[in-house]
Coordinates of C-alpha atoms in Angstrom, one line a residue:
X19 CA 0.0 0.0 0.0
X20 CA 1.6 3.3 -1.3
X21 CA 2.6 5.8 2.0
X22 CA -0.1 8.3 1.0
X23 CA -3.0 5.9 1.5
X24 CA -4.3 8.4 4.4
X25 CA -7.6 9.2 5.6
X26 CA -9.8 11.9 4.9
X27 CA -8.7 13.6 8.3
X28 CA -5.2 12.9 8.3
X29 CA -4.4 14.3 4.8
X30 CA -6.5 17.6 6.1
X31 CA -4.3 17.8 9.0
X32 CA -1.0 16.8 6.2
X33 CA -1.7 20.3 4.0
X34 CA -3.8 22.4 6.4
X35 CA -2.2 25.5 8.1
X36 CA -3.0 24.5 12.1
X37 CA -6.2 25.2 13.9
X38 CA -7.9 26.5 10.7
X39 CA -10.0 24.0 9.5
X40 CA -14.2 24.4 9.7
X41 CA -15.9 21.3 8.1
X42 CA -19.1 22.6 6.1
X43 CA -22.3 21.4 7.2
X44 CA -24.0 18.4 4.9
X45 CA -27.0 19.4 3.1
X46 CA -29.7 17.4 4.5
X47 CA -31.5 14.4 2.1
X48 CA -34.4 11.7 2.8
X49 CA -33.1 8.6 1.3
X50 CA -35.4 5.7 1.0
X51 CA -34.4 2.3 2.8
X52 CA -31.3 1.1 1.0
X53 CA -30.9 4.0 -0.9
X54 CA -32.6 4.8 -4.4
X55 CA -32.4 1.2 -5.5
X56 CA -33.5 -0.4 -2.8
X57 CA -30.3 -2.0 -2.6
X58 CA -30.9 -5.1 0.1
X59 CA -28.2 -4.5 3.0
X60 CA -27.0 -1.2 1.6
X61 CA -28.4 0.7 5.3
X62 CA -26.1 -1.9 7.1
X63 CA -23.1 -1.4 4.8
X64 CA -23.1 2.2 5.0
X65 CA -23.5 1.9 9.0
X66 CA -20.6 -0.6 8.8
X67 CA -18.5 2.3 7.2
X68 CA -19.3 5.1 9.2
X69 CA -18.3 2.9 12.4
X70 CA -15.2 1.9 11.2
X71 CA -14.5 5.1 9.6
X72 CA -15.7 8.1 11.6
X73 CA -17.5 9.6 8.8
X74 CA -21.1 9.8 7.4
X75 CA -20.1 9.9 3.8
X76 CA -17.1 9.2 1.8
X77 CA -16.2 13.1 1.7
X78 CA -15.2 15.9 3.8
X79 CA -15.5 19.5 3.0
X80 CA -14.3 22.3 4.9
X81 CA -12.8 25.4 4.6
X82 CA -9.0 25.8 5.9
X83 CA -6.0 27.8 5.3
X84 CA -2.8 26.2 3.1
X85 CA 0.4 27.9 3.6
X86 CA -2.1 31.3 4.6
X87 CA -4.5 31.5 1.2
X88 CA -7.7 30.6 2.2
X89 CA -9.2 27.2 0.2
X90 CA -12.3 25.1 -0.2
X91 CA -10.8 21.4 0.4
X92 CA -12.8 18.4 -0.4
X93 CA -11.1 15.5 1.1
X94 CA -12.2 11.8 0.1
X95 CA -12.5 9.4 2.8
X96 CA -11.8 5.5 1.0
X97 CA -12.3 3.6 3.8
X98 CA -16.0 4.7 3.2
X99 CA -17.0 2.0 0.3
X100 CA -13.9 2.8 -1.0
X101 CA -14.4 6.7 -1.7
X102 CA -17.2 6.1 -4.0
X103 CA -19.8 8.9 -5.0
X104 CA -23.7 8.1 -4.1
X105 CA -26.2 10.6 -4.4
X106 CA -25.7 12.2 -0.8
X107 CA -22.0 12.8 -1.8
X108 CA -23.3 14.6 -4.8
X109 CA -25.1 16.7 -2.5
X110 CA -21.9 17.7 -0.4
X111 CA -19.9 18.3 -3.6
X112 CA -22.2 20.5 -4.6
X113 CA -22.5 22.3 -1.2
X114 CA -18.4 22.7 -1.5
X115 CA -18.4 24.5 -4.7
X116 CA -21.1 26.3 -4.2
X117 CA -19.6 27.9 -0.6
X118 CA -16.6 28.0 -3.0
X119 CA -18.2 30.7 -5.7
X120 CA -20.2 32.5 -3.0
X121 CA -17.0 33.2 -0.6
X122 CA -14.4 33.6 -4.2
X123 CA -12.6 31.0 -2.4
X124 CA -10.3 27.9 -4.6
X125 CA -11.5 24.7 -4.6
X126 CA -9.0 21.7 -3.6
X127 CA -10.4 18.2 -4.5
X128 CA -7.7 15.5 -2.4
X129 CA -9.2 12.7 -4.2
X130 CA -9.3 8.7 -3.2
X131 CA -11.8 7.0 -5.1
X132 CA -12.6 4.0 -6.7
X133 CA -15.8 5.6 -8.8
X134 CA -19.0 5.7 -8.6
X135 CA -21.2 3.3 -6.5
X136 CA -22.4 0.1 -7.8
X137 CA -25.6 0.1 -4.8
X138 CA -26.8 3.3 -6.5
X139 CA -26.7 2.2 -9.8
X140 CA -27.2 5.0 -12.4
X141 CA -28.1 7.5 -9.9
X142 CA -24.6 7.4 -8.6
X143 CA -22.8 7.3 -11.9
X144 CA -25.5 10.5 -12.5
X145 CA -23.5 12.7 -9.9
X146 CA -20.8 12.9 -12.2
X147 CA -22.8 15.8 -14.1
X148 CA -23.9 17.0 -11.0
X149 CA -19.9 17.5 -10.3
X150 CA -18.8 18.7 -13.6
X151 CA -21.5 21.1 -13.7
X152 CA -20.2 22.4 -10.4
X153 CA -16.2 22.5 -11.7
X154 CA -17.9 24.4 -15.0
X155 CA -19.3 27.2 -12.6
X156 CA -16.6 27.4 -10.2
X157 CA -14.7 28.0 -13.8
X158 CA -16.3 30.5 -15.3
X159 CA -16.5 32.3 -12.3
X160 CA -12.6 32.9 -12.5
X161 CA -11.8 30.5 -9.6
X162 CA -8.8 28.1 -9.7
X163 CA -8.9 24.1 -8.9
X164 CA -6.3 22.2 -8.0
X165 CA -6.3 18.8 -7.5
X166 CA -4.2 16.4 -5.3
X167 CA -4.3 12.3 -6.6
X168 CA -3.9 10.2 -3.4
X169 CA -4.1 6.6 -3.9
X170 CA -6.3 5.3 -5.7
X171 CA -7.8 8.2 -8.4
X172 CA -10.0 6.1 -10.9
X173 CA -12.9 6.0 -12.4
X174 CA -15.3 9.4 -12.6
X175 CA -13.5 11.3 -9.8
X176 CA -10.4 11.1 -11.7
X177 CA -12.6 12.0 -15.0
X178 CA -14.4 14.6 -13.2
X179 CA -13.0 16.3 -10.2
X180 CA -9.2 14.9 -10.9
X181 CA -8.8 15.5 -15.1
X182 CA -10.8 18.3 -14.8
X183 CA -9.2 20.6 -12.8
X184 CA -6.9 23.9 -13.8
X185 CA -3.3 22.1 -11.9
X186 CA -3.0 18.3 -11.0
X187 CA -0.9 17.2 -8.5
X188 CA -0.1 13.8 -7.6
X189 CA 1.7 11.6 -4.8
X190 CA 4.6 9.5 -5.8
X191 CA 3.0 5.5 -6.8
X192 CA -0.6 7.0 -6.7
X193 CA -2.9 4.3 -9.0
X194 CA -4.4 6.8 -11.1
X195 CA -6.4 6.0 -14.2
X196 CA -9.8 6.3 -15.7
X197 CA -10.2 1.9 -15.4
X198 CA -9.3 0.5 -11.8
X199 CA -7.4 -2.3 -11.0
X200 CA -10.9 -4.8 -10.7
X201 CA -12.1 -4.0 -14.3
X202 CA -8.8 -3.5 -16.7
X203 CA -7.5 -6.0 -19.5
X204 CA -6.0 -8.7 -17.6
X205 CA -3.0 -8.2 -19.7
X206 CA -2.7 -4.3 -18.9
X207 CA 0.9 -3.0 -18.1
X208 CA -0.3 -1.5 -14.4
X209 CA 2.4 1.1 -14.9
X210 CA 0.2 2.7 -17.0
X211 CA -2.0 3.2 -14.1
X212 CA 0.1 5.4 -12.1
X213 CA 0.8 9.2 -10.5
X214 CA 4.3 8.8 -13.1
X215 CA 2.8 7.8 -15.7
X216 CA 0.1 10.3 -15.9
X217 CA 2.9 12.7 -15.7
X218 CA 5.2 11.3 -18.4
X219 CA 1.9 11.2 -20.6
X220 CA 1.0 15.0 -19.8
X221 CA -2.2 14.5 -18.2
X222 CA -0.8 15.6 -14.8
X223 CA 1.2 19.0 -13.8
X224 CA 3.7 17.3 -11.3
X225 CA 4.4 14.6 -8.7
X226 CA 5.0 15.9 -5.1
X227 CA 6.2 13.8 -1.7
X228 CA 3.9 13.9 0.9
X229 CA 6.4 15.6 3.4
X230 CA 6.4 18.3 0.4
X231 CA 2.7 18.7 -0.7
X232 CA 1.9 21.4 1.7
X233 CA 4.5 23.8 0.4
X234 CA 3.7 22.8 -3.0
X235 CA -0.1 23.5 -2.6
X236 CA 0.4 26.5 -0.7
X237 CA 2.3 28.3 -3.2
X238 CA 0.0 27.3 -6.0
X239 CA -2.7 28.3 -4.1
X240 CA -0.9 31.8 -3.4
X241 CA 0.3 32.3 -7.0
X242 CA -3.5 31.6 -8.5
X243 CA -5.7 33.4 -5.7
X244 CA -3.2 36.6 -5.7
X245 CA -4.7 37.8 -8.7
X246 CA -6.1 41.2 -10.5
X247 CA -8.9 43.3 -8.8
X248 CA -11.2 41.9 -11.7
X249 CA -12.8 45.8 -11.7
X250 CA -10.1 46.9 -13.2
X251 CA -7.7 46.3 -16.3
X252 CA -5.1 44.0 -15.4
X253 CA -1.3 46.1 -15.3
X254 CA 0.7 44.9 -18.5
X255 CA 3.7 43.2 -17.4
X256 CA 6.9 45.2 -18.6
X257 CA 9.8 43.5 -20.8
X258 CA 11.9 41.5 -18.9
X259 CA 14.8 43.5 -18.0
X260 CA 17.3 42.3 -19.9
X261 CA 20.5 42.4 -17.9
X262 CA 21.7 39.5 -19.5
X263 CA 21.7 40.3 -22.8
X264 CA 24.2 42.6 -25.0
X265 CA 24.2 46.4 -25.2
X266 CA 24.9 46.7 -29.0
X267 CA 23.0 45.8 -32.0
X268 CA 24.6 42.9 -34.6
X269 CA 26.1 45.1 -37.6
X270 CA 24.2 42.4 -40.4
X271 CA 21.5 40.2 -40.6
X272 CA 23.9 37.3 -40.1
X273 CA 25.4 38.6 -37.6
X274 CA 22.1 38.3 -35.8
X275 CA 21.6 34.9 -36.6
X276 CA 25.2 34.0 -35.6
X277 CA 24.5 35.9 -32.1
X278 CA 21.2 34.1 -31.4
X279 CA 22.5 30.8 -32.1
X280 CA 25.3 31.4 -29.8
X281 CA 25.5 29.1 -27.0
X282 CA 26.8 31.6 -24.9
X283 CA 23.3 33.6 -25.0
X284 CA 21.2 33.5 -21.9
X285 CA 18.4 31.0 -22.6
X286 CA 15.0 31.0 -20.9
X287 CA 16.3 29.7 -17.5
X288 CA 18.3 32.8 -16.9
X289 CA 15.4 35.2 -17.6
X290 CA 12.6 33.6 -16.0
X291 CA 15.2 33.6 -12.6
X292 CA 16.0 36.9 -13.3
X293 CA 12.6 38.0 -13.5
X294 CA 10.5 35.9 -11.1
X295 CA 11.1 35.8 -7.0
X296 CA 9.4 32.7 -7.6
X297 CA 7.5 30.3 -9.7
X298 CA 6.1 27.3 -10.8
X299 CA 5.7 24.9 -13.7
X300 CA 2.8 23.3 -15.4
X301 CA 3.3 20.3 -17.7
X302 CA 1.6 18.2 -20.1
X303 CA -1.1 19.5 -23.1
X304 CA -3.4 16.8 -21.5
X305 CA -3.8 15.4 -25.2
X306 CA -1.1 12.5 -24.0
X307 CA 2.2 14.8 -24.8
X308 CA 5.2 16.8 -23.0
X309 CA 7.4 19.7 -24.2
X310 CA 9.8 19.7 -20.9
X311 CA 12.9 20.4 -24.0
X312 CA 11.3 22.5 -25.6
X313 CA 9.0 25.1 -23.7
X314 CA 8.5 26.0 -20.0
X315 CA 5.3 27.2 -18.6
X316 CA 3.9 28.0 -15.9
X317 CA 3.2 31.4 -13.1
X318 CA 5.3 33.5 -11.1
X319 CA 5.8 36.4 -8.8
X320 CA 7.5 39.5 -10.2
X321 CA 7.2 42.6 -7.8
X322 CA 4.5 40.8 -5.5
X323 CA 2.1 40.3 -8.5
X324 CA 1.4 37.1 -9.8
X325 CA 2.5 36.7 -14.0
X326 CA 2.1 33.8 -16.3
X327 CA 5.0 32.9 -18.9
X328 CA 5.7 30.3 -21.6
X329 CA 9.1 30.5 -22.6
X330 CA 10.2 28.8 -25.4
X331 CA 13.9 27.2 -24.8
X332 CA 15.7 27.4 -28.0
X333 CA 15.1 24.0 -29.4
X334 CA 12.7 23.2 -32.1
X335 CA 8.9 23.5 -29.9
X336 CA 6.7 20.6 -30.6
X337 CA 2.8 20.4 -31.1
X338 CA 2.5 19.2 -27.1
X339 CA 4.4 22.2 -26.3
X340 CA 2.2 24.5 -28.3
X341 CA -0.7 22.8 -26.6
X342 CA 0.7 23.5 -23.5
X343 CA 1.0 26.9 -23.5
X344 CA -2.3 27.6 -25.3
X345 CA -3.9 25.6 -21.8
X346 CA -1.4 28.1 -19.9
X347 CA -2.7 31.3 -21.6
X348 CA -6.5 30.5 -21.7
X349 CA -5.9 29.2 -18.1
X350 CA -4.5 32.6 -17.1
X351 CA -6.6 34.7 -18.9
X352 CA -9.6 33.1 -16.9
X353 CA -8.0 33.9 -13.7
X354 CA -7.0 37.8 -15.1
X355 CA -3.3 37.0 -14.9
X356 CA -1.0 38.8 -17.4
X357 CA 1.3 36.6 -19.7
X358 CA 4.5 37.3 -20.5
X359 CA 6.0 34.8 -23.2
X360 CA 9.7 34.8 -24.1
X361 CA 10.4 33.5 -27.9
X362 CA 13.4 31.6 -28.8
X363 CA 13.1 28.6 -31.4
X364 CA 14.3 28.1 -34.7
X365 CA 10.8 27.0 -36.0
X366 CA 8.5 24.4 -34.9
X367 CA 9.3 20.6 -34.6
X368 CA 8.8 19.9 -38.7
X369 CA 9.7 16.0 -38.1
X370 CA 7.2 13.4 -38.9
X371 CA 6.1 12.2 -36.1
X372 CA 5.4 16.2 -35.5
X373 CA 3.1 16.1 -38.1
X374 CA 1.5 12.8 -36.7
X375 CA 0.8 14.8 -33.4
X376 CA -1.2 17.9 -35.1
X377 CA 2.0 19.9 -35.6
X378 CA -0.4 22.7 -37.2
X379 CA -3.6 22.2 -35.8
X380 CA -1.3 22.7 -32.0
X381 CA 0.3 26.0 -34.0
X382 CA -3.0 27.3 -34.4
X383 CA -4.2 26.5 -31.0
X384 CA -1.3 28.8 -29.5
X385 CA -1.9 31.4 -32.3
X386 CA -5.7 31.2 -30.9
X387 CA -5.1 31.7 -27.4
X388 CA -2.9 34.9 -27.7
X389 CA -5.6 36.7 -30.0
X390 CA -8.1 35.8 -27.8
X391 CA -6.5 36.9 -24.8
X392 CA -7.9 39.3 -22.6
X393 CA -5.9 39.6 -20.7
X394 CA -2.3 41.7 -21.5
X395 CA 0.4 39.5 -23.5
X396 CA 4.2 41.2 -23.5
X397 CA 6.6 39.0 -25.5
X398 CA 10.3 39.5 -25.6
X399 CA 12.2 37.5 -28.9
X400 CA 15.4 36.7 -26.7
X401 CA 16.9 34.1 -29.3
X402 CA 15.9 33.1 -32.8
X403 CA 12.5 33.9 -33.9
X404 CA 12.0 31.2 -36.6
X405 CA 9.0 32.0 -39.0
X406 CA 5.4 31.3 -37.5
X407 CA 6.4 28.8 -34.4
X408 CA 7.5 31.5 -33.3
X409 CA 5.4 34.0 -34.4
X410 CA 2.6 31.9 -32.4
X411 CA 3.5 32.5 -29.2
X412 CA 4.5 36.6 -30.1
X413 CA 1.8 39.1 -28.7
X414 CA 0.5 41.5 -32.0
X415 CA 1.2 44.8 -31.5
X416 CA 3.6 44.3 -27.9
X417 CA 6.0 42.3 -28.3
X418 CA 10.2 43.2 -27.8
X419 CA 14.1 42.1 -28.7
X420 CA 17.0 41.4 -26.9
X421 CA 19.8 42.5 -29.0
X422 CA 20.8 39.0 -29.0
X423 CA 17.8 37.8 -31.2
X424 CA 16.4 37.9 -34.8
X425 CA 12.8 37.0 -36.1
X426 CA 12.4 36.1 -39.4
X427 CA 9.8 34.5 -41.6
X428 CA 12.2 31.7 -42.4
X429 CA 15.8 31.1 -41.9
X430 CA 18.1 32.4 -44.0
X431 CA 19.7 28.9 -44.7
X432 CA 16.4 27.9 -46.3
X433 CA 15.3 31.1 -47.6
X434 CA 18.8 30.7 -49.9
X435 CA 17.4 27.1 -50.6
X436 CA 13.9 27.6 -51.7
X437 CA 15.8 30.8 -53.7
X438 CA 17.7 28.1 -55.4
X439 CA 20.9 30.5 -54.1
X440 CA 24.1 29.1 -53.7
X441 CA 25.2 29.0 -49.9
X442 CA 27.7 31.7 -50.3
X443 CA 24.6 33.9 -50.8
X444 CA 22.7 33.3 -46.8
X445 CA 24.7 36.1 -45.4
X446 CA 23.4 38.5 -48.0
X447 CA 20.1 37.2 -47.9
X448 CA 19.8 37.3 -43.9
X449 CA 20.8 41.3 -44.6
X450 CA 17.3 41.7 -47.4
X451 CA 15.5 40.1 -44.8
X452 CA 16.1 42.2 -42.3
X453 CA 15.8 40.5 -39.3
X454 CA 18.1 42.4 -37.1
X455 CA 16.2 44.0 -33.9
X456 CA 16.7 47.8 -35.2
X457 CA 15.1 46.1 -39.0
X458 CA 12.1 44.5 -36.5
X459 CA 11.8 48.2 -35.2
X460 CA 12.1 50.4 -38.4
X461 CA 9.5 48.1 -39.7
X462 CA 7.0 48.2 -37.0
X463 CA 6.9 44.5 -36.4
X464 CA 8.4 44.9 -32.3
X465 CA 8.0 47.9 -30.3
X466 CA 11.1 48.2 -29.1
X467 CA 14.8 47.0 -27.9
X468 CA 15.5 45.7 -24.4
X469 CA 19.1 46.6 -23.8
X470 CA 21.8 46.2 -20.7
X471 CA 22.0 49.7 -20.4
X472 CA 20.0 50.8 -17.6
X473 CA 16.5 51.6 -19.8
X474 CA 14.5 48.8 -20.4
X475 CA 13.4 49.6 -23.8
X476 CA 14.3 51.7 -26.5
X477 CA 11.1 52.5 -28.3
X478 CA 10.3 52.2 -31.6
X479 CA 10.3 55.2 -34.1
X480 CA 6.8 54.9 -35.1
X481 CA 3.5 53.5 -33.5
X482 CA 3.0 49.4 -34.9
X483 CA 0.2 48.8 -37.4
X484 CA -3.0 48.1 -35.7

């Protein structure tokens, strides 16, 4: 049995600041004898559980404090008919996120379930709207969910409460998966059905130690509740100042290119340290793919305000990492937190097995999210800017350069190519394309220049196009 096989109480008491828990009274139901189906010796079971288990249900909602931010946490009891959702659990997840939307509060489902339950027949497996209708509300209403997977997270609480929340956390060995160990192929690989493998497959933000889940939770909690008076615009976040980069401008359009394929160039590490106190990382498009090479995303704190990024890293981005940062964007622009996004890649992935994952349909999905952001979007181009993968992730009329970058709308290596130019010729064709920063300026693609020099920006000499 896996160390995080707690009880309802004792995981409360595991991620709960001290003292500040209030459990939230049950709403109050008239169930026939044996429950809806008339279930012969359901009464007795359920009697059977509450003894051994303390509780009246297989849930426990409260309100509580994690690391000081103030949560709605719904806590699944398993040794209750083995955390499984009836009708009057139903009721007490509703309860929870509807205390949740009334008091702007986020809701934290620590989930151990094995489904829904078999004595209630459809009625039980029915809840499962009643739940997802909840998680839709508390969404739309611009309120975070995050999700812990204790041990085990199958069936519809890992479809509904688990899957479908904004971050997923897991504990290390967790069996999570949508079949449970009673009902899979006989010849399934169980490794499937775990915390890591939801992970590796993207369908889960990170795996965290029980000795660490408090700290983990808290700041998540901190980072997504900290956000924008929704009253009022939210503040644009300003280029990231660019201490890292150089202070003059590459004489030629090679030189450009030469300077952002340098591997002594600051990558996205060193600006997202340089520009967040702190942050953390989301992962997985939830589609069954990772980016981890490719881009980082994720939120952080930058002068006590909470900021999204996606930060390409300077390697060709693939469709799940398009994917990814599309979920971060819409994700943050539902919670009204700005987005910064730092471009670096030399185009999108363009292998076939790129193409076999959507390669342009995920391309698009990025494009989408940053037009329809309401949100304020600042990109700074701190590498190469390769044609439209990186053009995706570039916010119209506000995004910057590092003088260490270009952005062109294909490399000169293959513009020279499709030219049917000799190679001698990319250097002078890098120089007609004009992809140096001052080019990007003078033609009103970028706004401005983000140099080491004490100014954060040098502006450009005339307004962009609309």
């Amino acid at each position: 049995m896996p160390d995080q096989r707690r009880t309802a109480r004792e995981v409360l008491a595991l991620v709960t600041d001290d003292g500040s828990f209030t459990e939230l009274p049950p709403p109050a139901r008239q169930s026939r004898p044996d429950g809806p189906l008339g279930w012969q010796g359901y009464d007795a079971s359920r009697a059977r559980a509450a003894e051994r288990t303390g509780e009246e249900e297989s849930v426990v909602c409260g309100t509580a404090a994690v690391g000081g931010t103030r949560a709605v946490l719904i806590a699944f009891e398993f040794g209750f008919l083995g955390g499984s959702l009836g009708e009057r659990t139903g009721d007490r997840l509703v309860g929870a996120y509807a205390h949740a939307r009334e008091h702007r509060l986020p809701v934290v489902p620590l989930i151990a379930t094995g489904g829904s339950r078999m004595q209630e027949g459809m009625v039980a497996l029915t809840q499962l709207q009643r739940v997802a209708r909840q998680s839709a509300l508390t969404r739309a209403a611009g309120l975070p969910q995050i999700a812990v997977l204790r041990d085990p997270t199958t069936g519809g609480g890992w479809a509904t409460l688990g899957a479908g929340a904004d971050v997923i956390l897991a504990l290390p060995g967790a069996q999570v998966g949508f079949a449970g160990s009673r009902v899979r192929p006989p010849d399934a690989d169980p490794a499937a059905y775990t915390a890591e493998a939801q992970l590796a497959a993207g369908a889960a933000d990170a795996v965290v130690r029980p000795e660490d889940l408090k700290g983990a939770l808290g700041r998540w909690l901190r980072l997504l509740s900290c956000t924008n008076d929704r009253t009022s615009p939210a503040p644009v976040p300003a280029p990231v100042p660019a201490a890292l980069a150089a202070t003059d401008l590459p004489a030629t359009g090679w030189a450009a290119v030469q300077r952002a394929r340098s591997p002594e160039r600051p990558r996205a590490h060193a600006y997202l340290d340089a520009y967040f106190t702190t942050r953390v990382h989301i992962s997985g498009d939830r589609c069954g793919g990772t980016d981890p090479d490719g881009i980082l995303c994720g939120f952080g704190e930058h002068h006590g305000r909470t900021v999204a990024f996606a930060a390409q890293t300077g390697t060709g981005t693939r469709p799940a990492g398009y994917r990814t940062a599309a979920r971060l964007i819409r994700l943050a622009d539902r919670l009204g937190v700005p987005v910064l996004t730092l471009v670096d890649t030399p185009g999108a992935a363009n292998d076939a097995e790129a193409e076999r994952q959507g390669a342009g349909a995920a391309i698009a999905e990025a494009f989408g999210a940053v037009a329809g952001a309401r949100v304020p979007v600042t990109t700074l181009v701190i590498g190469e800017g390769g044609s439209g993968g990186a053009l995706a992730l570039a916010a119209p009329d506000n995004t910057w350069a590092t003088p260490d970058s270009y952005f062109s709308v294909i490399a000169p290596e293959l513009a020279a190519a499709i030219l049917k130019r000799p190679k001698e010729e990319t250097e002078n064709t890098a120089d007609q394309l004009r992809i140096r920063p001052q080019d990007l300026v003078e033609l009103g693609v970028i706004r401005g220049i983000v140099r080491n020099s004490g100014q954060e920006s040098a502006p450009a000499t005339s307004p962009p196009p609309p």
